[in-house]
Structures are given as structure tokens and as C-alpha cells.
mmCIF file of C-alpha atoms in Angstrom:
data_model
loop_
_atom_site.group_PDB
_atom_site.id
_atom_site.type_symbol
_atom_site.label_atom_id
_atom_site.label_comp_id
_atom_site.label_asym_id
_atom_site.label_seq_id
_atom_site.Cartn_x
_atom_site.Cartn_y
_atom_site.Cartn_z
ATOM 1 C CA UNK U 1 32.990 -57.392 -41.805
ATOM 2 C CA UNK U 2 33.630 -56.588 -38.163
ATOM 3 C CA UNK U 3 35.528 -53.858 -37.232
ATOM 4 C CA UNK U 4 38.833 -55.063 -34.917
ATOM 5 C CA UNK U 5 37.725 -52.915 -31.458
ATOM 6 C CA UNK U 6 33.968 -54.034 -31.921
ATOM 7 C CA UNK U 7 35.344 -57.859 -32.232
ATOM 8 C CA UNK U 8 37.104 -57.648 -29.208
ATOM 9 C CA UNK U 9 34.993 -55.578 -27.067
ATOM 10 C CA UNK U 10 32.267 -58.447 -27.838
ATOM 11 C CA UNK U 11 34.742 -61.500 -26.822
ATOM 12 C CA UNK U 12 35.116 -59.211 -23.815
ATOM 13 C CA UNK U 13 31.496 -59.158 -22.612
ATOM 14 C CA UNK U 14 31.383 -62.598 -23.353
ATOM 15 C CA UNK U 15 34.203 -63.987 -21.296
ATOM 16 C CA UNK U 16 32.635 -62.337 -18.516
ATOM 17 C CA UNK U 17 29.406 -63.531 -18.617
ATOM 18 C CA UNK U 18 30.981 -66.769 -18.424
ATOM 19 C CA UNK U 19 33.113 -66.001 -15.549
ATOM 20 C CA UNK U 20 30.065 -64.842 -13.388
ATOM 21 C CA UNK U 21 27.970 -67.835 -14.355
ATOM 22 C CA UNK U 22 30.816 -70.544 -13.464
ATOM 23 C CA UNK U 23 31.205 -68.526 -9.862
ATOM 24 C CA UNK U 24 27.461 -68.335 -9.576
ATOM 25 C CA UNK U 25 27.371 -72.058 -9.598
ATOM 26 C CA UNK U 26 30.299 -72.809 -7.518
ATOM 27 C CA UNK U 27 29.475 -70.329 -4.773
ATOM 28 C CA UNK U 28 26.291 -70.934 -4.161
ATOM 29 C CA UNK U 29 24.410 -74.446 -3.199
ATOM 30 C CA UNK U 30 21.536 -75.351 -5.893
ATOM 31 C CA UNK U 31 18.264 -74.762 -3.918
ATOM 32 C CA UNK U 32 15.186 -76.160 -5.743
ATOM 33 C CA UNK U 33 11.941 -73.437 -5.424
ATOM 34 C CA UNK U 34 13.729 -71.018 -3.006
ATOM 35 C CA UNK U 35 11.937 -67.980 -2.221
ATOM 36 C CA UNK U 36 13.727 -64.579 -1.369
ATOM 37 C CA UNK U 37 13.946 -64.016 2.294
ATOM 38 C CA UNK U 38 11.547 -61.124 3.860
ATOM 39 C CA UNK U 39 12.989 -58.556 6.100
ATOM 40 C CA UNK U 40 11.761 -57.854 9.325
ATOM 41 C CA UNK U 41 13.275 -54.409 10.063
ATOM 42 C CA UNK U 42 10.800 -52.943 8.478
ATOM 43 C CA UNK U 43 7.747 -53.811 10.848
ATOM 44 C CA UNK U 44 9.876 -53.389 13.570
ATOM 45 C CA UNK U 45 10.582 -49.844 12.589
ATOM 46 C CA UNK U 46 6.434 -49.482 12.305
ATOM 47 C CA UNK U 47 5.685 -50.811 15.249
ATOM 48 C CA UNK U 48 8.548 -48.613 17.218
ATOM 49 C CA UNK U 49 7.137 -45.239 15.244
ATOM 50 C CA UNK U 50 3.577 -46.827 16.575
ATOM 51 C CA UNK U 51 4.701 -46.953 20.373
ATOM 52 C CA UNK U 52 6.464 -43.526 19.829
ATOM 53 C CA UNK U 53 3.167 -42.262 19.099
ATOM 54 C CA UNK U 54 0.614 -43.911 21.311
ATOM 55 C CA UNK U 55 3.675 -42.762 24.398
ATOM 56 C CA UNK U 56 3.601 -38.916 23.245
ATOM 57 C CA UNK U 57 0.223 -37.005 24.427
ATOM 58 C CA UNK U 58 0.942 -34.619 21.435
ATOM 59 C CA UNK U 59 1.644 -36.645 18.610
ATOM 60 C CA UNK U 60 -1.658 -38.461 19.326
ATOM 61 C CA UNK U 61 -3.397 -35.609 18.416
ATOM 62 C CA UNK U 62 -2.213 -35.155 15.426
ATOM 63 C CA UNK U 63 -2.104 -36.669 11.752
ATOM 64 C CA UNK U 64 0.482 -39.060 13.115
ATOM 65 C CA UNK U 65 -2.426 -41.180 14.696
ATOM 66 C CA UNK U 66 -4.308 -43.669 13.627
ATOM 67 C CA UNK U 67 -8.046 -42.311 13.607
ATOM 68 C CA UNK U 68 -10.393 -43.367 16.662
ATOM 69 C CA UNK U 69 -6.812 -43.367 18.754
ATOM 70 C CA UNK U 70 -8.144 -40.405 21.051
ATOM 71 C CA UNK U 71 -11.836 -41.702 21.322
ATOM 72 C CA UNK U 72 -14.543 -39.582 21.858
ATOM 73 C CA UNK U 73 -12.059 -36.821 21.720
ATOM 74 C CA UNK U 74 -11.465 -36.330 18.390
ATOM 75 C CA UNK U 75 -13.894 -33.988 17.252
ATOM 76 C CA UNK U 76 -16.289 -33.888 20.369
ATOM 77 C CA UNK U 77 -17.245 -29.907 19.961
ATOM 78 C CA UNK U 78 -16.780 -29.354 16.370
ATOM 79 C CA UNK U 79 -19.073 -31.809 14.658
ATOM 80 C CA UNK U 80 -23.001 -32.151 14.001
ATOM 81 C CA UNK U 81 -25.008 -34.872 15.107
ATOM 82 C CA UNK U 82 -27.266 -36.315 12.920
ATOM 83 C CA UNK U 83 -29.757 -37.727 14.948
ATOM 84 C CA UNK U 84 -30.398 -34.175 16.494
ATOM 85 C CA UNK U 85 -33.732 -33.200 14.603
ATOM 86 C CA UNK U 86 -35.818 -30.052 15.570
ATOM 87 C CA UNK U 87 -38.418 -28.759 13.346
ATOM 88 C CA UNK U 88 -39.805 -25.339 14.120
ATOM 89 C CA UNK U 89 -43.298 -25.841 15.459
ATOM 90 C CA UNK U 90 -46.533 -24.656 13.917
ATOM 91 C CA UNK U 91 -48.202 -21.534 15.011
ATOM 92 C CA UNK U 92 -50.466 -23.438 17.391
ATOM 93 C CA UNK U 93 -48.019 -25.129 19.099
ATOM 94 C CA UNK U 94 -45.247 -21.434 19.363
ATOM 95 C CA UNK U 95 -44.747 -20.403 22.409
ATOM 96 C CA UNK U 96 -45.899 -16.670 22.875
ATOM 97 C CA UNK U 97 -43.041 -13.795 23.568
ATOM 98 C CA UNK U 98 -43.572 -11.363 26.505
ATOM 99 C CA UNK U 99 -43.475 -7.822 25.886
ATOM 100 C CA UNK U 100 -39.846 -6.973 28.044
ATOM 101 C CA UNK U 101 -40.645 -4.723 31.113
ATOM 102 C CA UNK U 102 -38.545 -1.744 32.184
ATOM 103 C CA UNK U 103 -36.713 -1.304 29.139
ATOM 104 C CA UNK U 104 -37.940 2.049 27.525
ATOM 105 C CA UNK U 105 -38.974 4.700 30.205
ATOM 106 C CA UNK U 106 -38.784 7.663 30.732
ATOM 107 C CA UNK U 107 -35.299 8.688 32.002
ATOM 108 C CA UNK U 108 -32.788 11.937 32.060
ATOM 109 C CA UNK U 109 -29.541 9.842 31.751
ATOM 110 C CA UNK U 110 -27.034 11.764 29.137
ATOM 111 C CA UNK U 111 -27.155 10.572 25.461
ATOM 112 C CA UNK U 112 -26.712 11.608 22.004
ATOM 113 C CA UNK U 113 -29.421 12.878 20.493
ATOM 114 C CA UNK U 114 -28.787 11.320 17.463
ATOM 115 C CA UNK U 115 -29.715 8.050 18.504
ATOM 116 C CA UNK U 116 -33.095 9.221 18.520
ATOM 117 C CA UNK U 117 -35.799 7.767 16.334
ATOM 118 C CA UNK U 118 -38.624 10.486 16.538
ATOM 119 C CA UNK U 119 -40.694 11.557 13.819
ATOM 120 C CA UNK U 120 -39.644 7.783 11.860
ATOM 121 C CA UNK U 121 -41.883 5.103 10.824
ATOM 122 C CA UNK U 122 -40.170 1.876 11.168
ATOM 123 C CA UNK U 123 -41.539 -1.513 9.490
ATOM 124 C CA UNK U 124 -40.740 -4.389 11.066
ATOM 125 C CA UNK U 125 -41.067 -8.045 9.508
ATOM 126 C CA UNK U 126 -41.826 -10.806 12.186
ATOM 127 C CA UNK U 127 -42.582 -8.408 14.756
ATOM 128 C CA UNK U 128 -45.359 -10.402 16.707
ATOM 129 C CA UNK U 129 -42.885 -12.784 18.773
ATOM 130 C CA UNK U 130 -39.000 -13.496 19.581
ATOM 131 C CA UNK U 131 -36.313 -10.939 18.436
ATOM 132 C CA UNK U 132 -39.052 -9.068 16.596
ATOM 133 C CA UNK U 133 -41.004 -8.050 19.034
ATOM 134 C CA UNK U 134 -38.162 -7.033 21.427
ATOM 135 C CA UNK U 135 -36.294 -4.656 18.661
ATOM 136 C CA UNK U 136 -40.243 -3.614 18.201
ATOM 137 C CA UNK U 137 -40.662 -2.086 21.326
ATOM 138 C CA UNK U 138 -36.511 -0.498 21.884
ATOM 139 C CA UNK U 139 -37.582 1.212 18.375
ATOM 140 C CA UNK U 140 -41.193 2.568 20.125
ATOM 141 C CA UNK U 141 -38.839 3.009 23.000
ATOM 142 C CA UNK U 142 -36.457 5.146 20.951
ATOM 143 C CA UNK U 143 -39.270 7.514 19.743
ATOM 144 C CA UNK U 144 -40.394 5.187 16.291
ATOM 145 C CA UNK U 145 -44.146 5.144 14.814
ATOM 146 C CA UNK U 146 -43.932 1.232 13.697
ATOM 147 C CA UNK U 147 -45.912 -1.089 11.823
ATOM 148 C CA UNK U 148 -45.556 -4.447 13.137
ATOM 149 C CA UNK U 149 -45.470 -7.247 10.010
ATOM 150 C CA UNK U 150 -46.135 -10.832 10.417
ATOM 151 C CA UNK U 151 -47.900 -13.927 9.055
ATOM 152 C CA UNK U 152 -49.854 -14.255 11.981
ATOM 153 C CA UNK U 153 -52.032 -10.867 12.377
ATOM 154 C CA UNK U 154 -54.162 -11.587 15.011
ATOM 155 C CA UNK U 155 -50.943 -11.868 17.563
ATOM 156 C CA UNK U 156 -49.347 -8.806 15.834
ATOM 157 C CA UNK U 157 -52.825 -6.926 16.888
ATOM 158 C CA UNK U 158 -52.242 -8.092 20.257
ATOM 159 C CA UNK U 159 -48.457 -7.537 20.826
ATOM 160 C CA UNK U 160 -49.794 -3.576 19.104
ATOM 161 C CA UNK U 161 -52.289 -3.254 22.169
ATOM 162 C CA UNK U 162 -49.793 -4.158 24.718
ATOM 163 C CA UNK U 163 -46.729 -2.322 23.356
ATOM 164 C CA UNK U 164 -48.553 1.275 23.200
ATOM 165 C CA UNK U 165 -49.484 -0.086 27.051
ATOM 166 C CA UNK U 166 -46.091 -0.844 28.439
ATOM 167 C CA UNK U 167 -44.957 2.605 27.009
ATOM 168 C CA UNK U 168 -47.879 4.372 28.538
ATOM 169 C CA UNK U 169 -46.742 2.690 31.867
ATOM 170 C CA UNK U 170 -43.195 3.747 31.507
ATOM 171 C CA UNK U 171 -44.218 7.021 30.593
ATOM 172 C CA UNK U 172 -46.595 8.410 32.978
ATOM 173 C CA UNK U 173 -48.227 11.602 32.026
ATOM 174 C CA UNK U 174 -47.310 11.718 28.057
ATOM 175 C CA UNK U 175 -50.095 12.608 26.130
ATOM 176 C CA UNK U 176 -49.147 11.568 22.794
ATOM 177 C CA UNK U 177 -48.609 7.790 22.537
ATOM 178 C CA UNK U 178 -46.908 6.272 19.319
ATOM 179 C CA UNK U 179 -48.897 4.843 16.603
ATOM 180 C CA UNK U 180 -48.373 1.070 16.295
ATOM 181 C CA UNK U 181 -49.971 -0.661 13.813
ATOM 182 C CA UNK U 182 -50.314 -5.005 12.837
ATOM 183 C CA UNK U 183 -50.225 -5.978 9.045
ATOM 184 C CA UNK U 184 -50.620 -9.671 7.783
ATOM 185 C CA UNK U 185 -48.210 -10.964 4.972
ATOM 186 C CA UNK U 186 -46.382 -14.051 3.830
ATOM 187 C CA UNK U 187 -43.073 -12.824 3.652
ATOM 188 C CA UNK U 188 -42.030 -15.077 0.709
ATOM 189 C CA UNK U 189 -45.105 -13.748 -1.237
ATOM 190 C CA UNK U 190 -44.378 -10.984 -3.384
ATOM 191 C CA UNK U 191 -47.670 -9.842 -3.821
ATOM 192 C CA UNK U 192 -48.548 -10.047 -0.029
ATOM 193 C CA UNK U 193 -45.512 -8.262 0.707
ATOM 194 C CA UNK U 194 -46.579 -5.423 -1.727
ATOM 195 C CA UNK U 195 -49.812 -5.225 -0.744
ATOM 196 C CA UNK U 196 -48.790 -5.199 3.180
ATOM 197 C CA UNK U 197 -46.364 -2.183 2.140
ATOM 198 C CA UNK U 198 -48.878 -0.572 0.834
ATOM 199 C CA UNK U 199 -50.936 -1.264 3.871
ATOM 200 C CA UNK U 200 -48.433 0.431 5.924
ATOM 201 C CA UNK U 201 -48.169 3.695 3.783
ATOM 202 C CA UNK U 202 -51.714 4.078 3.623
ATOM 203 C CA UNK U 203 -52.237 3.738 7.834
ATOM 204 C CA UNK U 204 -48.675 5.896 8.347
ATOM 205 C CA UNK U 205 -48.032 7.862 5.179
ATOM 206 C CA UNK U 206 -44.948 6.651 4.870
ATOM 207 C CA UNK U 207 -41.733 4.343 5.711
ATOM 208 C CA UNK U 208 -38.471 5.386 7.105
ATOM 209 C CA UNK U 209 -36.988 2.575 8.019
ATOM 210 C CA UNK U 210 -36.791 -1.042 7.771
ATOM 211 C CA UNK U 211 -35.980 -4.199 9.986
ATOM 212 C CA UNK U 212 -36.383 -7.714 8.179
ATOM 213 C CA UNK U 213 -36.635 -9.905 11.404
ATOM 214 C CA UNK U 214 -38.844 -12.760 9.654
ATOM 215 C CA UNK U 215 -37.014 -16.014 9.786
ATOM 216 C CA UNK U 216 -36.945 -19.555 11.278
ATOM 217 C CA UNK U 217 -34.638 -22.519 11.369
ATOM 218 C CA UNK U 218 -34.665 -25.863 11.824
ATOM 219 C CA UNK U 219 -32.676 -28.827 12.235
ATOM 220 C CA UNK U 220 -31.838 -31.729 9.691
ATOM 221 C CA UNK U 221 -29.023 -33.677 8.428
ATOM 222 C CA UNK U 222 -28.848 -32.219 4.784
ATOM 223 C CA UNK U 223 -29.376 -35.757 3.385
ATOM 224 C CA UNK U 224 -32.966 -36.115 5.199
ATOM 225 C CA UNK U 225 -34.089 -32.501 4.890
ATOM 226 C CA UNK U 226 -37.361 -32.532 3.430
ATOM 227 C CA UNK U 227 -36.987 -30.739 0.129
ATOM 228 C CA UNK U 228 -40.301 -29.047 0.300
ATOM 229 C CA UNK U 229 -39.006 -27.659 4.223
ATOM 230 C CA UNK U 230 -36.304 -26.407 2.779
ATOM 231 C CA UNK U 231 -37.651 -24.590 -0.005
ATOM 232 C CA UNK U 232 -40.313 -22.615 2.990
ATOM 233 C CA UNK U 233 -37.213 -22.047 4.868
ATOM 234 C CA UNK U 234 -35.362 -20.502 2.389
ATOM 235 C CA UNK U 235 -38.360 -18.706 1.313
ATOM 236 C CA UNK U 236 -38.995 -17.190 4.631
ATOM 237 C CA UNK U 237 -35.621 -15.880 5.597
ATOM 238 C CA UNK U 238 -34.109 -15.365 1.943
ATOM 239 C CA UNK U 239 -36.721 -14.582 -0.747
ATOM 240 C CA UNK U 240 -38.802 -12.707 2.605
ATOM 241 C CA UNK U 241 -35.680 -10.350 3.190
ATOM 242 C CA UNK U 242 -35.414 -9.476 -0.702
ATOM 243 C CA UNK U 243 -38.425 -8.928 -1.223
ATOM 244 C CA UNK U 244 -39.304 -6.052 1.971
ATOM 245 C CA UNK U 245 -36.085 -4.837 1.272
ATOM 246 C CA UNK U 246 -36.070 -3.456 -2.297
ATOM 247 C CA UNK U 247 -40.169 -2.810 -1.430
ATOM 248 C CA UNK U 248 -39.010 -0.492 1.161
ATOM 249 C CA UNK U 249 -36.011 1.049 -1.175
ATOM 250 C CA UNK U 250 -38.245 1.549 -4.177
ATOM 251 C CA UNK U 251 -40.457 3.632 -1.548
ATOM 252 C CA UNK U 252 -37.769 5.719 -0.597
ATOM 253 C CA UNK U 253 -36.195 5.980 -3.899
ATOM 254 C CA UNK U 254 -39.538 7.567 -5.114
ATOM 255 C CA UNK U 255 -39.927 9.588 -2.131
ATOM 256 C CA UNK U 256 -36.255 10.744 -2.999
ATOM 257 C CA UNK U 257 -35.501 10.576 1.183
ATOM 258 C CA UNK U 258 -33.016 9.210 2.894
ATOM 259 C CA UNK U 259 -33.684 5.435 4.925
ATOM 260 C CA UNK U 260 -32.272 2.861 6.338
ATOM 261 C CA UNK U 261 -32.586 -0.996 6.706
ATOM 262 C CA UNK U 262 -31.309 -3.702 8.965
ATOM 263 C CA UNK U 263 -31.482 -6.810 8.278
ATOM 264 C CA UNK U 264 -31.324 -9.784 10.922
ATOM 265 C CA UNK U 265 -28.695 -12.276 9.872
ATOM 266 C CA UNK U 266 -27.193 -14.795 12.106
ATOM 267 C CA UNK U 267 -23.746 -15.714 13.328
ATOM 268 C CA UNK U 268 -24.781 -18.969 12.072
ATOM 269 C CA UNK U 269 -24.190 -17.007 8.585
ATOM 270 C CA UNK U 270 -20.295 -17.364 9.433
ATOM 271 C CA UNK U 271 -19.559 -20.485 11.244
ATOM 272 C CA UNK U 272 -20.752 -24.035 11.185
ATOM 273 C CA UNK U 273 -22.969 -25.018 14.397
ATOM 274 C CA UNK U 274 -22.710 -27.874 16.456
ATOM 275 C CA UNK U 275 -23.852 -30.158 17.235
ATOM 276 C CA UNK U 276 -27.035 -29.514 15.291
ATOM 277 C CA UNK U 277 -26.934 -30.138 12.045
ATOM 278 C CA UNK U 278 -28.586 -26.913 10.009
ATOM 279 C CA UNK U 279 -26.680 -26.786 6.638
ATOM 280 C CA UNK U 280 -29.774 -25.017 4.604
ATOM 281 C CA UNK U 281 -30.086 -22.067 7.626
ATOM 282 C CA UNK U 282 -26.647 -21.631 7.796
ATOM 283 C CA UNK U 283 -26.539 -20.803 3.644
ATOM 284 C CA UNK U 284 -30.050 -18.749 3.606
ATOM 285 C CA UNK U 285 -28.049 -16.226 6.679
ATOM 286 C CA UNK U 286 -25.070 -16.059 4.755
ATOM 287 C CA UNK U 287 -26.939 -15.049 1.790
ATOM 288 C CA UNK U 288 -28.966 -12.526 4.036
ATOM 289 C CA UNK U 289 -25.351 -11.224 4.763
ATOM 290 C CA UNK U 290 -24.154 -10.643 1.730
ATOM 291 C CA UNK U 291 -27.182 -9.256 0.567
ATOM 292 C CA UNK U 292 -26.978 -6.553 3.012
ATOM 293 C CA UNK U 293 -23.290 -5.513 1.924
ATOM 294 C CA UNK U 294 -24.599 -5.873 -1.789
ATOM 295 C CA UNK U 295 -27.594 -3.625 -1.869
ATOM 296 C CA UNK U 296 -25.395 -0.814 1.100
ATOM 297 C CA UNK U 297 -23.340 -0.915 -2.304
ATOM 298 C CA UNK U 298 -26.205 -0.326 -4.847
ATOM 299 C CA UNK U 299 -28.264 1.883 -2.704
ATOM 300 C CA UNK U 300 -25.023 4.280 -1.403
ATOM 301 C CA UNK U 301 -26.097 6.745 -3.855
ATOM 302 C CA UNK U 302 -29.729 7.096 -3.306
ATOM 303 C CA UNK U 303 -28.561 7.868 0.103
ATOM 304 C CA UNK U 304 -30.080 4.236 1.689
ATOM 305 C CA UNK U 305 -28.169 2.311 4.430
ATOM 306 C CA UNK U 306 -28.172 -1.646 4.771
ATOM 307 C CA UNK U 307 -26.324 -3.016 7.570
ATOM 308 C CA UNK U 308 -27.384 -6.245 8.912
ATOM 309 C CA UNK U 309 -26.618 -7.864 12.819
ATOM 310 C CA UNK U 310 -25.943 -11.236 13.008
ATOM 311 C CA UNK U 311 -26.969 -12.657 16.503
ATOM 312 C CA UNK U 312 -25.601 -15.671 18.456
ATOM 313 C CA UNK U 313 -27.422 -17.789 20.888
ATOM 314 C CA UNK U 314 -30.237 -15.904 22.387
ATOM 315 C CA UNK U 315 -32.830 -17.226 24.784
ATOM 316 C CA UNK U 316 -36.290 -16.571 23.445
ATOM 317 C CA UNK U 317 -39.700 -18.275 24.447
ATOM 318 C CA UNK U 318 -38.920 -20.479 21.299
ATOM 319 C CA UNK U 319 -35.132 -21.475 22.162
ATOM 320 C CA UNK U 320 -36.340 -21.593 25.865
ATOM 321 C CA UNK U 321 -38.533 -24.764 24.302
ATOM 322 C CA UNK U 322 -35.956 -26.153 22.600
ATOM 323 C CA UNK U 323 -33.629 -26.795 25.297
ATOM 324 C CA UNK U 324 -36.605 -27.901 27.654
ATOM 325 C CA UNK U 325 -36.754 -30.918 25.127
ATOM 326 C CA UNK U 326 -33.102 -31.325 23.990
ATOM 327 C CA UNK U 327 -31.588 -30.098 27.754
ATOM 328 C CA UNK U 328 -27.930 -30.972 26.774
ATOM 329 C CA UNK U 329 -27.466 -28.769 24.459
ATOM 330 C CA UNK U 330 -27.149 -26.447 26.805
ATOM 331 C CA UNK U 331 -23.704 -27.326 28.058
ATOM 332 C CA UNK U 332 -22.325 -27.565 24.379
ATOM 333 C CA UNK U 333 -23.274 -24.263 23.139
ATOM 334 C CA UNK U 334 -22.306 -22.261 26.085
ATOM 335 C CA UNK U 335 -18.871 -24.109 26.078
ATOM 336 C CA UNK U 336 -18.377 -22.164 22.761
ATOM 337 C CA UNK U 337 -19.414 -18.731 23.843
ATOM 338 C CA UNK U 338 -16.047 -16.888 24.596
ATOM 339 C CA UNK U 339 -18.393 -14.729 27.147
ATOM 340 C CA UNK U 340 -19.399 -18.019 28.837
ATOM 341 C CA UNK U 341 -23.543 -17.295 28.268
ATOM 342 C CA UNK U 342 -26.265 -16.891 25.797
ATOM 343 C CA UNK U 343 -27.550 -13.814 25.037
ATOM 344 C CA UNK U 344 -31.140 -12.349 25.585
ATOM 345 C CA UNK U 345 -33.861 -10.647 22.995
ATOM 346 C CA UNK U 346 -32.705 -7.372 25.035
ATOM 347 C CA UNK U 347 -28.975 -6.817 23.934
ATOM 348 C CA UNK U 348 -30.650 -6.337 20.508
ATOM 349 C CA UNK U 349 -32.174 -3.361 21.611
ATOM 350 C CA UNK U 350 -29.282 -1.080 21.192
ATOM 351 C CA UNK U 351 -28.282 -2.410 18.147
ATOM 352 C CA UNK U 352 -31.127 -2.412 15.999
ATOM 353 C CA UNK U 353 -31.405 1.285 17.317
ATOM 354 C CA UNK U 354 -27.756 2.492 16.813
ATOM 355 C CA UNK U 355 -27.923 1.091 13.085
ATOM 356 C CA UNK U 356 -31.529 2.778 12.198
ATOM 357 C CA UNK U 357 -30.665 6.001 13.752
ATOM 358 C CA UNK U 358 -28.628 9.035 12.555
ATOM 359 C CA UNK U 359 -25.877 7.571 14.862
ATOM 360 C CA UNK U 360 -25.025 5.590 12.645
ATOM 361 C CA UNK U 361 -24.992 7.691 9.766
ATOM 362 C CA UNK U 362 -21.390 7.177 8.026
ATOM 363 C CA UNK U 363 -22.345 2.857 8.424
ATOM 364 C CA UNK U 364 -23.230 1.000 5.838
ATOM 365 C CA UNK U 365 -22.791 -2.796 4.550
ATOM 366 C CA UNK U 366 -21.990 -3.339 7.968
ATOM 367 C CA UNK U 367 -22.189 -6.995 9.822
ATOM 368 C CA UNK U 368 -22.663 -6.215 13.483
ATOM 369 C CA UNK U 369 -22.028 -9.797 15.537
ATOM 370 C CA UNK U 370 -24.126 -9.558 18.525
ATOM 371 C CA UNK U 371 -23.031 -13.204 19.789
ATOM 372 C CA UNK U 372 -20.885 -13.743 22.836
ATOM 373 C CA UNK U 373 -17.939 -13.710 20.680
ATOM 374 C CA UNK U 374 -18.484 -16.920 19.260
ATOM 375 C CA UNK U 375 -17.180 -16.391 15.879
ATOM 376 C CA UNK U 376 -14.287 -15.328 17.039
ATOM 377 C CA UNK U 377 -13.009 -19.081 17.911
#
């Protein structure tokens, strides 16, 4: 039985259904497969926020814009081409590296003594050519014994000879010339490596100080990369690093003497460059990097320093080559350098120098950026 309000509240709801029914089909004319009506404010209000755009210089370069709406703009200096391929030449085809002239004479300018690096042997990875050979001969400059390490001995031997000859030439009437030496190893070889250390004890009793300069790079889209390239590369400027490194430190550990290593990074171990694609160089620097700070960290209390210097664009016989056959890119890395230029083998120099010597004391797990300023934008 129904209760009285329910009843009514149900005669209610049906009396005005009823109602709206009877006006629905007295106000409105019966239309047979009518569709509902589309509006067209709402494209107009599209195509308005469209002309808005494509009229304001700043809202087309932004979010706000369709992509492609800029052109070649969008992009232009911050992406990698892919067809730009450069693989680092074999040794018969590498250009060879002068030895730099006028750099390390004889000269009675004021400086701290500590920057000196007399009485130090200094071991030097990829020595024979490029940035190598150029810190090689501002260590000799600075006062350094050094042995010169690098896969190819018979060039090492001959960048020895001339080295002890450029110094003799800047330094007329010095008896006692410095002792440079040329080892052969494959850097990513740990028994080569061991048995060049080794080598190098045995010819100068011992090793002070360390520069891993070994290292190449090259230039593939990551897709194409040959695996087995990538694995050398890697090798070479990763594994090689590690494996002179704690070499060295287990020498000095032993010896229970204070050292110092530097290893060559690359700016390239911070920032992305373009437009060349190099995705497998760019991680093996950034591990060299942090491998530096890591071991400055591990090695603080055997009194061993590991700083590493990351350099930027520098014009060696090798990048010389590269722009001779890929000219424009040129123009697209210097429009990146804050200073407005590449750098040379020669503003290494001081570095490598300030970070081995006694100068340099209190610095360690340091990342000096020797690069235009590049990194900075």
C-alpha cells in the first residue's frame, strides 16, 4: 500500500512529463532526420588565435606555434646533423704535430717558484702528436724529466729527439738537458699499460706525475655507429685513462710519495655539440670527468691529486684536417665560442703545468674548462 505523499509526488512527476511532451509537439515543427546544427564560433576563434600568432614576432617563437612556422630557424645552432660523418683517420693517413717554437726559453720574467716542475718525472699518454705533445714540451719547459707514451713508438722516438732539441735551442749554454724518453702501449690494454709503466720506472726510476692525454673522437649518428668503433673509442679514452691512472697511483702509493695526475677531459664532457653528432665521445669525457673527481676523493689520503681540464675547440694538425674537408663548420662552432675563436694546443701549456705543480697544491677533483667559454651558454 502506497503511502499518501509518495502517491502524490508520483502523479506529480507524471503530469509534468505530460505537459512538456504536449508543448514539445506544439512548439516545434516535426522535422524528419534533422541533424543538430554545428557552430562556427569555434573555428573562428582558432583561426583569430592563429593570425594573433603568425602577426606577433614573439609568440612565434614559442610553444604557441605550430612547428616548422619559423623555418630553418627553429633549432639552427642547437641540433646535430646526421649526415655529418668523420671518422678519425688511421695512423698513415694523421697528420703529424709540430713541436711549438718559442714557448719554453730561457727567461728572467718574475714567477712563483712553485710552479716549477724540476726534479719530477712526468708520464704522458698520447704524447707523440696534438695536445700531447704540446703539454709534453710546457712540462720539459717547466723543468720535467718525461716519458712520452703512445701507440705509435716510432713517432714518440722522434717527437723525443726534437723536444730535447728545441730546448737546447731555447736554452743556449745549459749543460744538462732533460731526459725524454718514447714507450709503446695500447692504452686500453692492461697488460701493455703495465708493462709500459714499468718501462718507464726502469729508464727513470720513478713517476711523479701523470697526464692521460690518449683519446680520439669521431663522428656518427648513434643509430649508425659501428658497434665495434665504439667499443675502441671507449676503450681508448675511458678504459686507457683507468687503467694509467690507478697504474701510476699504485706506484706512488707503494713509494708512499706524494703525485699528481691530470687527466684530459673535454668540454664536450658537459654540453651536447653541434652540429656533429658524437653521442658515444661525449659519454666516454663525461665519464673521464667524473672519474677524476672520484679517484681526487679516494686518493685524498694517500696524498694524490686528480684534477682533470676539459678543453674546447682547439686547432691541431688533426682538427686543422677536419675543417679543410668539412670547411663550414667553421662558422658554426666559432658562433658558439663566447670569446669569438678556437683555441690553440698552446693555452694548454699553463694549465697542465699549474695543476701538476706544487701551485696547485690545495686542488683536487678539479674540472678546469679551457674552452672559450663555451659551456657557459
Amino acid at each position: 500500500m502506497f503511502r499518501p505523499t509518495v502517491a502524490r509526488q508520483a502523479c506529480k512527476a507524471l503530469n509534468h512529463a505530460s505537459r512538456s511532451a504536449v508543448l514539445t509537439a506544439t512548439s516545434r515543427p516535426a522535422v524528419t532526420n534533422s541533424f543538430r546544427s554545428i557552430s562556427s564560433t569555434a573555428p573562428r576563434a582558432k583561426n583569430d588565435e592563429e593570425d594573433k600568432i603568425k602577426n606577433d614576432p614573439f609568440l612565434t617563437a614559442t610553444t604557441k606555434a605550430p612547428e616548422g612556422t619559423l623555418g630553418e630557424t627553429e633549432g639552427r645552432f642547437a641540433r646535430t646533423d646526421e649526415s655529418l660523418q668523420i671518422e678519425y683517420p688511421d695512423d698513415e693517413h694523421m697528420p703529424r704535430s709540430p713541436v711549438v717554437q718559442g714557448r719554453g726559453g730561457m727567461h728572467f720574467k718574475r714567477t712563483l717558484a712553485q710552479f716549477s716542475l724540476e726534479n719530477k718525472v712526468t708520464l704522458v699518454t698520447g704524447g707523440a702528436r696534438g695536445l700531447g705533445l704540446v703539454m709534453s714540451q710546457a712540462l720539459v719547459a717547466s723543468g720535467s724529466d718525461l716519458a712520452i707514451v703512445d701507440l705509435n713508438k716510432e713517432e714518440a722516438e722522434e717527437q723525443a729527439l726534437k723536444l730535447v732539441e728545441q730546448f737546447r735551442k731555447e736554452n743556449p749554454g745549459l749543460e744538462q738537458m732533460p731526459n725524454v724518453t718514447a714507450h709503446y702501449a695500447d692504452v686500453a690494454n692492461p697488460d701493455s699499460v703495465n708493462a709500459a709503466i714499468a718501462e718507464v720506472i726502469s729508464k727513470h726510476g720513478r713517476i711523479d706525475s701523470l697526464v692521460t692525454s690518449a683519446g680520439f673522437t669521431e663522428n656518427f649518428d648513434a643509430i649508425s655507429y659501428p658497434h665495434d668503433r665504439i667499443q675502441k673509442l671507449w676503450g681508448v679514452n675511458v678504459d686507457g685513462t683507468y687503467l694509467f691512472a690507478t697504474g701510476v697511483a699504485k706506484h706512488l702509493m707503494e713509494r708512499k710519495v706524494p703525485g699528481s695526475i691530470v687527466m684530459i677531459g673535454s668540454m664536450s664532457g658537459a654540453i651536447v655539440n653541434v652540429p656533429q653528432p658524437q653521442a658515444p665521445y661525449n659519454a666516454a669525457k663525461a665519464a673521464v670527468r667524473h672519474l677524476a673527481a672520484s679517484l681526487a676523493v679516494e686518493w685524498a689520503g694517500h696524498d694524490i691529486r686528480v684534477n682533470c681540464i676539459s678543453p674546447g675547440y682547439m686547432l691541431t694538425a688533426l682538427t686543422r684536417k677536419i675543417l679543410d674537408e668539412n670547411p663550414e663548420l667553421r662558422d658554426k662552432w666559432i658562433s658558439l665560442i663566447p670569446a669569438g675563436k678556437m683555441g690553440t694546443p698552446e693555452d694548454l701549456m699553463g694549465a697542465v703545468t699549474f695543476l701538476l705543480s706544487d701551485a696547485a697544491k690545495y686542488i683536487t677533483g678539479a674540472d678546469l674548462r679551457v674552452d672559450g667559454g663555451y659551456t657557459l651558454t
